[in-house]
Coordinates of C-alpha atoms and ligand atoms in Angstrom, one line a residue:
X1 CA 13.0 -82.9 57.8
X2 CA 15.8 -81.3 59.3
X3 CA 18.0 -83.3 61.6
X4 CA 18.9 -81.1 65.2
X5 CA 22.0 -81.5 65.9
X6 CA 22.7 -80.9 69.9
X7 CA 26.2 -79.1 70.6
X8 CA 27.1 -80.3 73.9
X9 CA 27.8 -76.9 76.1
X10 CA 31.3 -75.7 76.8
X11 CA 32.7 -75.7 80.7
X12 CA 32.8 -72.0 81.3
X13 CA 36.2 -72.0 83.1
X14 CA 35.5 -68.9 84.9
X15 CA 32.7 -70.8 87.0
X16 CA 35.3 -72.6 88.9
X17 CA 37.3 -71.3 91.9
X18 CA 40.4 -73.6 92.5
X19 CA 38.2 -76.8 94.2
X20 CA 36.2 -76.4 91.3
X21 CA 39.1 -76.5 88.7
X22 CA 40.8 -79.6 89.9
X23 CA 37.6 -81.4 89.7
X24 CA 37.0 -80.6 86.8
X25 CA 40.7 -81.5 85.8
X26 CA 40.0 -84.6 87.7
X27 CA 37.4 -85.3 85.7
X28 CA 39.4 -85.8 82.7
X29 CA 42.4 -87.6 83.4
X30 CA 44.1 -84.6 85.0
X31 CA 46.1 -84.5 87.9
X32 CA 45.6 -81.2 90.5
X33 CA 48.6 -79.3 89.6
X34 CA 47.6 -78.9 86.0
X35 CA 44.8 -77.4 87.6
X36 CA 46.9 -74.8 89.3
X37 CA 48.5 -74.3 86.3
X38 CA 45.1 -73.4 85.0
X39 CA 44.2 -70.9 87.5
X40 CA 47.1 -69.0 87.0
X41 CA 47.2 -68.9 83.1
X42 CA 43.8 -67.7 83.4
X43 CA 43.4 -65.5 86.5
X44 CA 47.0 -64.4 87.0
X45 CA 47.7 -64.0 83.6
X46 CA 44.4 -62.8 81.7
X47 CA 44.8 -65.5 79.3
X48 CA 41.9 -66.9 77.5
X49 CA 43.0 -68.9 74.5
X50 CA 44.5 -72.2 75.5
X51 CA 46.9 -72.3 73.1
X52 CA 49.2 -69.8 74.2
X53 CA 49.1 -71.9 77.8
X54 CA 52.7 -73.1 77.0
X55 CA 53.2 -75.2 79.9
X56 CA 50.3 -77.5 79.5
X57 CA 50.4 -80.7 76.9
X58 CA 49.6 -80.2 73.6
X59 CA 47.2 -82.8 73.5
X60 CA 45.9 -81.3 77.1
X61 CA 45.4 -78.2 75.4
X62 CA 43.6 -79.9 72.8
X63 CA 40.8 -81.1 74.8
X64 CA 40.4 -77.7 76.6
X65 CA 40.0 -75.9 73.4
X66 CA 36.9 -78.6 72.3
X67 CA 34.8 -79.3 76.2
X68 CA 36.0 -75.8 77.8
X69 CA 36.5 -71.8 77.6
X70 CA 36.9 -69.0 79.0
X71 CA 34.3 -66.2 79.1
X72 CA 34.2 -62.7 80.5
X73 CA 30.9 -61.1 80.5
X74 CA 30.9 -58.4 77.3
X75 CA 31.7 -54.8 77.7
X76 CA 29.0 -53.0 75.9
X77 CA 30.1 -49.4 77.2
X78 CA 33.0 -48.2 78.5
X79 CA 33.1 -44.8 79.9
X80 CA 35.6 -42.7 82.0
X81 CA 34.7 -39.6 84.3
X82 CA 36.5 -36.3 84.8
X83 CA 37.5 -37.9 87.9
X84 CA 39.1 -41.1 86.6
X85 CA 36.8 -43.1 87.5
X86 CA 35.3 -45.9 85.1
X87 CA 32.3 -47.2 84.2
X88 CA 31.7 -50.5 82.4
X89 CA 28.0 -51.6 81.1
X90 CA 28.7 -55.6 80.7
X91 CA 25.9 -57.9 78.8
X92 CA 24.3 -60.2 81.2
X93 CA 22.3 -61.6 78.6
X94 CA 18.5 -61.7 77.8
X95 CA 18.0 -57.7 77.4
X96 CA 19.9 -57.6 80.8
X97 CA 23.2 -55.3 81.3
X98 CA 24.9 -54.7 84.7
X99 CA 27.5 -52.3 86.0
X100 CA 31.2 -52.2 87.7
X101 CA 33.1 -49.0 88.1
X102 CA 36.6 -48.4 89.1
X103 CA 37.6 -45.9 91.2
X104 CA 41.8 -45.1 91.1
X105 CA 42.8 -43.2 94.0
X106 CA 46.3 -42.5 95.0
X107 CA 47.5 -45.4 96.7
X108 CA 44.6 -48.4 95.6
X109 CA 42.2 -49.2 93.2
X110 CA 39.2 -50.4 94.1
X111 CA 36.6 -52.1 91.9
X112 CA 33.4 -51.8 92.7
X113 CA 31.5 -55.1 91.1
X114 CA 27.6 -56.2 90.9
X115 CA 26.2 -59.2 92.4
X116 CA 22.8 -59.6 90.3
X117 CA 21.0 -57.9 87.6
X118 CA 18.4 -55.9 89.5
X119 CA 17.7 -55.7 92.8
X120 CA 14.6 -57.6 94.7
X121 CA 15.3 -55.7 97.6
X122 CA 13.8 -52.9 96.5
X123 CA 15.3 -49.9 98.5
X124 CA 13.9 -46.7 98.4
X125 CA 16.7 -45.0 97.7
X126 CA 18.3 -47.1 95.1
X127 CA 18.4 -46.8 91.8
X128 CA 19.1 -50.6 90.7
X129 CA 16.3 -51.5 93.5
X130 CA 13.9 -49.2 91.7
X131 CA 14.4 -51.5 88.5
X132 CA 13.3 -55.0 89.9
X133 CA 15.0 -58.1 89.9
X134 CA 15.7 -60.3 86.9
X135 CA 18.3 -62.9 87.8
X136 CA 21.3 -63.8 89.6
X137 CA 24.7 -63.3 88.2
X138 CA 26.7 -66.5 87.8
X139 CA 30.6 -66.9 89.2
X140 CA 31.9 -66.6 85.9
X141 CA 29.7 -63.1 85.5
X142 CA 31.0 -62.3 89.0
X143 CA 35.0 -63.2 89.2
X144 CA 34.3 -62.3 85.0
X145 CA 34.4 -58.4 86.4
X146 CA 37.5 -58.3 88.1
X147 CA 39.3 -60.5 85.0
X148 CA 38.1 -58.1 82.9
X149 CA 38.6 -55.1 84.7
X150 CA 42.0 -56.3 86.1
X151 CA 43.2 -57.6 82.8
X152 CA 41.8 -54.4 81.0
X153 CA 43.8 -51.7 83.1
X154 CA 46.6 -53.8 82.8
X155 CA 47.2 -53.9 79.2
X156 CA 46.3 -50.0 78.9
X157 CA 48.9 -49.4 81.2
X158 CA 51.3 -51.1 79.5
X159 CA 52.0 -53.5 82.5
X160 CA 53.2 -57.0 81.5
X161 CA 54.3 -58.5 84.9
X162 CA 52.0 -60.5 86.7
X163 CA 52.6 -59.7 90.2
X164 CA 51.8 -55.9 89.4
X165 CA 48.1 -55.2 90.1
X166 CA 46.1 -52.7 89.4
X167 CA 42.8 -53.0 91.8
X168 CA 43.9 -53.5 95.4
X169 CA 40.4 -53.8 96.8
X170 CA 37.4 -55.0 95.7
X171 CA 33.9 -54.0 97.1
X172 CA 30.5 -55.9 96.5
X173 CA 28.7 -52.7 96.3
X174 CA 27.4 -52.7 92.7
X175 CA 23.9 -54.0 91.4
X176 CA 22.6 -56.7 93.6
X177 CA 22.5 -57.5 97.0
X178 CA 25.4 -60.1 96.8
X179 CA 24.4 -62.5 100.3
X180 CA 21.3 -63.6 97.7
X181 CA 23.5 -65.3 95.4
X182 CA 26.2 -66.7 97.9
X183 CA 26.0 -69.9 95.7
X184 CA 27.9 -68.0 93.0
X185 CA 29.5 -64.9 95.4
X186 CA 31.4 -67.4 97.2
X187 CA 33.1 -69.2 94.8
X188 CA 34.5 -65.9 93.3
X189 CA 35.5 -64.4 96.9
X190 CA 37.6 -67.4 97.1
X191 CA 39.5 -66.9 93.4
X192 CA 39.9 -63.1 94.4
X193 CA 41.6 -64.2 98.4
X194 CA 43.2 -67.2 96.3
X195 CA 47.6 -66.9 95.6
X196 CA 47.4 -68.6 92.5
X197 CA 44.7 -66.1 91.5
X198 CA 44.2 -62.4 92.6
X199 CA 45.5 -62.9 96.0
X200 CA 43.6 -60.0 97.5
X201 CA 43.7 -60.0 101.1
X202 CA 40.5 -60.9 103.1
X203 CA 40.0 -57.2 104.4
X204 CA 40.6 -55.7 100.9
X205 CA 37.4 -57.6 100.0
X206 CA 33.9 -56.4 101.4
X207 CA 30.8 -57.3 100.7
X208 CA 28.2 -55.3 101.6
X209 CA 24.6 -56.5 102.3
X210 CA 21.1 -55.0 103.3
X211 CA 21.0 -57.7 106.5
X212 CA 20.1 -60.8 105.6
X213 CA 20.7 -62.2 108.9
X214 CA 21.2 -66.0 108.1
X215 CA 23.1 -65.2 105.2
X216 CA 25.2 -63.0 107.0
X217 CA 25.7 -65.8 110.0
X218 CA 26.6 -68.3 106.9
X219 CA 29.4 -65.9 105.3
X220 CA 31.4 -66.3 108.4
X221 CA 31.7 -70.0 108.4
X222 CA 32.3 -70.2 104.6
X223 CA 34.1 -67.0 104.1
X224 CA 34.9 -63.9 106.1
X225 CA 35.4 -61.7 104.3
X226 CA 35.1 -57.5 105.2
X227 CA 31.3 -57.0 106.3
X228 CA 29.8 -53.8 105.4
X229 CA 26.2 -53.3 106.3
X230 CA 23.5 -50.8 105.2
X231 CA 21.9 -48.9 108.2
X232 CA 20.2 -46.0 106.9
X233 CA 18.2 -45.6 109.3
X234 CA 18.1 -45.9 113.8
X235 CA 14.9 -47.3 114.6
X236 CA 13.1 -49.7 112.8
X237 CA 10.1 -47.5 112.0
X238 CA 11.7 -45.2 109.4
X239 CA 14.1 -48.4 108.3
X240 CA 10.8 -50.8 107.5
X241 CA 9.9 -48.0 105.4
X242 CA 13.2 -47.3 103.2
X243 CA 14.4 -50.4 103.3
X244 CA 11.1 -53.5 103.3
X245 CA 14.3 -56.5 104.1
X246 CA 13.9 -54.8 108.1
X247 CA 9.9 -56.2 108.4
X248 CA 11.8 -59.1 108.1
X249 CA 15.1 -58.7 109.4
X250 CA 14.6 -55.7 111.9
X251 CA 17.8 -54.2 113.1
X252 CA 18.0 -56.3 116.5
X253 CA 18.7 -59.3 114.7
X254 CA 21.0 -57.3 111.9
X255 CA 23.0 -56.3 114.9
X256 CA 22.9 -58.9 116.9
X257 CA 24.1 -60.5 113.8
X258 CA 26.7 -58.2 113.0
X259 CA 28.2 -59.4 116.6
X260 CA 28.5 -62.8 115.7
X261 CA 30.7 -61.9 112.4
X262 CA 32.9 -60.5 114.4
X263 CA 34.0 -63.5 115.3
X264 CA 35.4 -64.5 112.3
X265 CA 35.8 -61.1 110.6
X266 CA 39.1 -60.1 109.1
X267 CA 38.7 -56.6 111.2
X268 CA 37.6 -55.9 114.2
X269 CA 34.8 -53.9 113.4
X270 CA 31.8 -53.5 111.0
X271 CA 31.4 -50.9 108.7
X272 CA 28.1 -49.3 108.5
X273 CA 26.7 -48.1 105.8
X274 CA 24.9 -44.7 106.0
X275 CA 22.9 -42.8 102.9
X276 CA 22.2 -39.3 104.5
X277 CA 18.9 -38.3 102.6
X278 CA 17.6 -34.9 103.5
X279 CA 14.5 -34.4 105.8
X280 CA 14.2 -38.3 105.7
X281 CA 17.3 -39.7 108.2
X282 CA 19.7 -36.7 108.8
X283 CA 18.8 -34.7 112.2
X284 CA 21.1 -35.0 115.1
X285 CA 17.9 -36.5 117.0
X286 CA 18.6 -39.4 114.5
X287 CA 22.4 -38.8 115.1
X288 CA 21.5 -39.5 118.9
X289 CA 19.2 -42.5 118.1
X290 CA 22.1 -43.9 115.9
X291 CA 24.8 -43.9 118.9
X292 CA 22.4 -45.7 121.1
X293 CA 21.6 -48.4 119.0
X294 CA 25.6 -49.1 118.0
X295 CA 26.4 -48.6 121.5
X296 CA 27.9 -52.1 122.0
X297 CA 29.4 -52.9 118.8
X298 CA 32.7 -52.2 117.2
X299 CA 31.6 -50.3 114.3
X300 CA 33.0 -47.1 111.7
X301 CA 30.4 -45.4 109.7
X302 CA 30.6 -44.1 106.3
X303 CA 27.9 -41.6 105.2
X304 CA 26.9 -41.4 102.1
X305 CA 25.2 -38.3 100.5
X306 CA 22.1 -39.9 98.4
X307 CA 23.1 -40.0 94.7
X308 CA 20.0 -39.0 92.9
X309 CA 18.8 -40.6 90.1
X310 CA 15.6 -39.9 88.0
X311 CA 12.3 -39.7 89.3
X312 CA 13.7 -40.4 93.0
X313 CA 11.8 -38.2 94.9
X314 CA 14.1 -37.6 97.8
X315 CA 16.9 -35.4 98.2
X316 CA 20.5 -35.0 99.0
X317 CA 20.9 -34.3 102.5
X318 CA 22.8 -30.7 102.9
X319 CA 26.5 -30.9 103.4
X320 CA 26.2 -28.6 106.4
X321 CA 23.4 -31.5 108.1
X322 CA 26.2 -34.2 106.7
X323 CA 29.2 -32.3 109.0
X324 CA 27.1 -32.0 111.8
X325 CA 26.0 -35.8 111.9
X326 CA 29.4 -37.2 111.7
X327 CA 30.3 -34.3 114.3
X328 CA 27.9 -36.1 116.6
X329 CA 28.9 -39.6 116.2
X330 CA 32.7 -38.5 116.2
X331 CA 31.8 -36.6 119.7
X332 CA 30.6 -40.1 120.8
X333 CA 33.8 -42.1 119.7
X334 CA 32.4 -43.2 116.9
X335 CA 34.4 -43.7 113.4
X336 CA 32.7 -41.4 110.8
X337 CA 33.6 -40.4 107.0
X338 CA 31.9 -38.7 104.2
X339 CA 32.0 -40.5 101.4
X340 CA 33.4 -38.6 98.5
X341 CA 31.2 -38.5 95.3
X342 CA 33.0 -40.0 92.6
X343 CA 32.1 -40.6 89.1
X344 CA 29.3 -38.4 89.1
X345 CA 29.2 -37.3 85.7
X346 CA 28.7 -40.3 84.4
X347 CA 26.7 -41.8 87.5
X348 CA 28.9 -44.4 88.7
X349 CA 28.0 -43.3 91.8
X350 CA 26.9 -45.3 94.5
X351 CA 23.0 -46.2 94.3
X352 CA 23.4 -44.8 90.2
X353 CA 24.1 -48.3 88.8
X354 CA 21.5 -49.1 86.6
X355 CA 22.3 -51.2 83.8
X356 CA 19.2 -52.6 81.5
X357 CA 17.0 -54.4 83.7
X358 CA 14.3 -56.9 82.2
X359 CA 12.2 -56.7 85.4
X360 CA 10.4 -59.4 86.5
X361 CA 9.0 -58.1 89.2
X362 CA 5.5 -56.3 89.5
X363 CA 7.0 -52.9 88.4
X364 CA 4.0 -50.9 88.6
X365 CA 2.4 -52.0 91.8
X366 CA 5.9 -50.9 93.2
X367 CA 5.8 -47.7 92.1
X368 CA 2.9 -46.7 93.3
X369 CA 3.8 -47.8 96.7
X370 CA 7.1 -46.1 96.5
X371 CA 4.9 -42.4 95.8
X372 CA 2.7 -43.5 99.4
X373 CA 6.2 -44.2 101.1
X374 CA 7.8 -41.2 100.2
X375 CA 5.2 -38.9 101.5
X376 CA 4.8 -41.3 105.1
X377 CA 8.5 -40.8 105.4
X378 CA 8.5 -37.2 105.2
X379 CA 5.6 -36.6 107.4
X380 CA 7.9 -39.3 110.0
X381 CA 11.0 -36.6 110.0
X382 CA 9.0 -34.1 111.3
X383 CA 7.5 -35.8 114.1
X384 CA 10.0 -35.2 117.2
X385 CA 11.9 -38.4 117.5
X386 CA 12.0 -37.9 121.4
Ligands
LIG1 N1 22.8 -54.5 98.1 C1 23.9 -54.2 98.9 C2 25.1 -53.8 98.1 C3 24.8 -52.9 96.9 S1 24.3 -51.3 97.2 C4 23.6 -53.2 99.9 O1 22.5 -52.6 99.9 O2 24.3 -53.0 100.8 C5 25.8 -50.5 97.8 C6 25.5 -49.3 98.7 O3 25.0 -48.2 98.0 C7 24.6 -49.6 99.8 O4 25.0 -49.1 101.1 C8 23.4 -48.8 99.3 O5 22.5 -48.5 100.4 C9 24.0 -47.6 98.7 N2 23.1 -46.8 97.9 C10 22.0 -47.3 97.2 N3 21.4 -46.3 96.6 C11 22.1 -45.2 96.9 C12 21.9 -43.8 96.5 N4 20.9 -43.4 95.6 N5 22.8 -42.9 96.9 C13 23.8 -43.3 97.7 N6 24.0 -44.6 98.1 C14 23.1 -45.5 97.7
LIG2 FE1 19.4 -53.8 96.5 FE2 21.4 -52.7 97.8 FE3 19.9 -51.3 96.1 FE4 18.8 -52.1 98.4 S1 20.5 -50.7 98.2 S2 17.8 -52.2 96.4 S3 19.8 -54.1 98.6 S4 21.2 -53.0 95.6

């Protein structure tokens, strides 16, 4: 009979934010600052072999290298647009891939990272919603994007020194809606705000969320960071139907929440999110709706023409419908800008990531709810709205 032998499981490193690491230093023997020292070898650096940490003990070293490492998720594609913008499909294990795209614009860089393989929110409009939901990332698969993608662009540049970085801002705005995994989200918010880490500042760093109102309310005691929320639509009839989180969150209590973050947010406003999808949200009766319901908060808005994807049934709104809607909100002292496409031939746009998804969700069922949806939806644009 064959004997099993049981390998006890390495410490993935890149599951701790700095608490985290001097625990675990703690736990063997170690005092804090070696845990410091850790974080920046790792983080600030890009290093992942312990023997080329110089500054820590040999025998310290030693241990590492047999209870711990340090693991990125695996690039399984890399691809670059005409644009400059870049697209990396990362292994999340199980038949499961997920997305993060960089987009290099003049004066930032801004990587755009995934929160969860799949979506259980299951948006309309969205591509990675379309797919179902198959698991949560965890921190090391989160904060593992930007030490990848960070440590990546780095070494093709040719950069050596530490304190020159090459993404400035980091959104939450991949696959995922990130305020369902705050277990693992937080914990790599606070490596990315973190000096001995990526040292981002709190308002280069927004997550973006559907509403989840409690989730939202529990963000700003743990960690404020820029809020960005999806809209998509003014009144809750249409948004019950493009978005299901509003029969359970309806946008009252998404505002009202909003309110409170201000609070704590690092600006003084929330950015909404707006997909303009033709015939669906995109009149300047929805326009007026939209001013009414913001009235009394702080708030910019950012539409964003609908990226198709295959087999989405809806349509980009027209670019002369987009001008006039942010025409209208601008008249009404509102913030507005298009969001520029980017990436698109390689669709790294927003709402394009897809990844592989191993659903595990009742696939079929939702699609045929999504075909009755699409036609109620189109029949509710051409109602009046007043
Ligand atoms: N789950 C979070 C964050 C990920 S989605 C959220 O929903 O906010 C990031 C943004 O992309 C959201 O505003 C989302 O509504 C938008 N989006 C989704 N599908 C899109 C599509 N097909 N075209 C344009 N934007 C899309
Ligand atoms: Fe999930 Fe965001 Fe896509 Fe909705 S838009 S399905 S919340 S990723």
């Amino acid at each position: 009979m064959s004997e099993t032998v049981s390998t006890p499981q390495k410490t993935n490193l890149l599951n701790l934010d700095s608490e985290g690491l001097k625990a675990f230093c703690a736990s063997i023997g170690e005092k804090p600052f070696r845990a410091v020292q850790l974080e920046r070898w790792i983080h600030r650096k890009g290093v992942s072999d312990f023997d080329q940490m110089t500054n820590l003990a040999k025998s310290f070293r030693a241990k590492l290298a047999e209870i711990a490492e340090i693991k990125g998720p695996e690039v399984i594609k890399d691809s670059t647009a005409s644009d400059g913008t870049r697209k990396w499909l990362l292994d999340a294990g199980e038949g499961n891939a997920v997305e993060m795209v960089f987009i290099p614009e003049e004066n930032r860089g801004t990587l755009c990272i995934s929160t969860q393989a799949g979506c259980a929110m299951n948006c309309l409009f969205c591509s990675t919603g379309k797919q179902g939901f198959s698991r949560n990332l965890k921190t090391s698969e989160i904060i593992g994007q930007l030490w990848t993608a960070e440590h990546l662009l780095r070494k093709d540049r040719g950069i050596t020194d530490e304190n020159e970085r090459v993404i400035s801002n980091v959104v939450l705005m991949g696959m995922g809606e990130p305020l369902q995994n705050l277990n693992a989200v937080v914990p790599a918010l606070k490596l990315m705000l973190d000096d001995n880490a990526y040292g981002l500042s709190r308002r280069r760093v927004t997550v973006s969320t559907s509403g989840l109102v409690k989730q939202i309310d529990k963000l700003a005691q743990i960690c404020p960071v820029a809020l960005a929320v999806s809209l998509h639509a003014p009144n809750n009839e249409l948004r019950d139907k493009i978005m299901p989180v509003n029969r359970k969150h309806p946008l009252e209590d998404v505002l009202a929440a909003c309110k409170r973050y201000l609070k704590y947010a690092p600006r003084d406003f929330i950015t909404f999110e707006y997909i303009m999808i033709g015939g669906v949200n995109d009149s300047l009766a929805q326009a007026k709706q939209l001013i009414t319901l913001v009235q009394d908060l702080p708030c910019k808005f950012n539409l964003i023409p609908f990226n198709p994807f295959p087999d989405s049934g809806l349509q980009r709104s027209k670019e002369e419908d987009v001008k006039a809607f942010a025409k209208r909100l601008n008249d009404a002292g509102i913030v507005c800008t298009i969001r520029k496409v980017r990436g698109d031939d390689i669709s790294a746009a927003c709402g394009q990531l897809a990844g592989e998804i191993k659903d595990r969700t009742k696939l079929s069922s939702r699609r045929a709810e999504r075909e009755i949806v699409i036609k109620e939806i189109s029949r509710l644009s051409q109602a009046p709205l007043e």
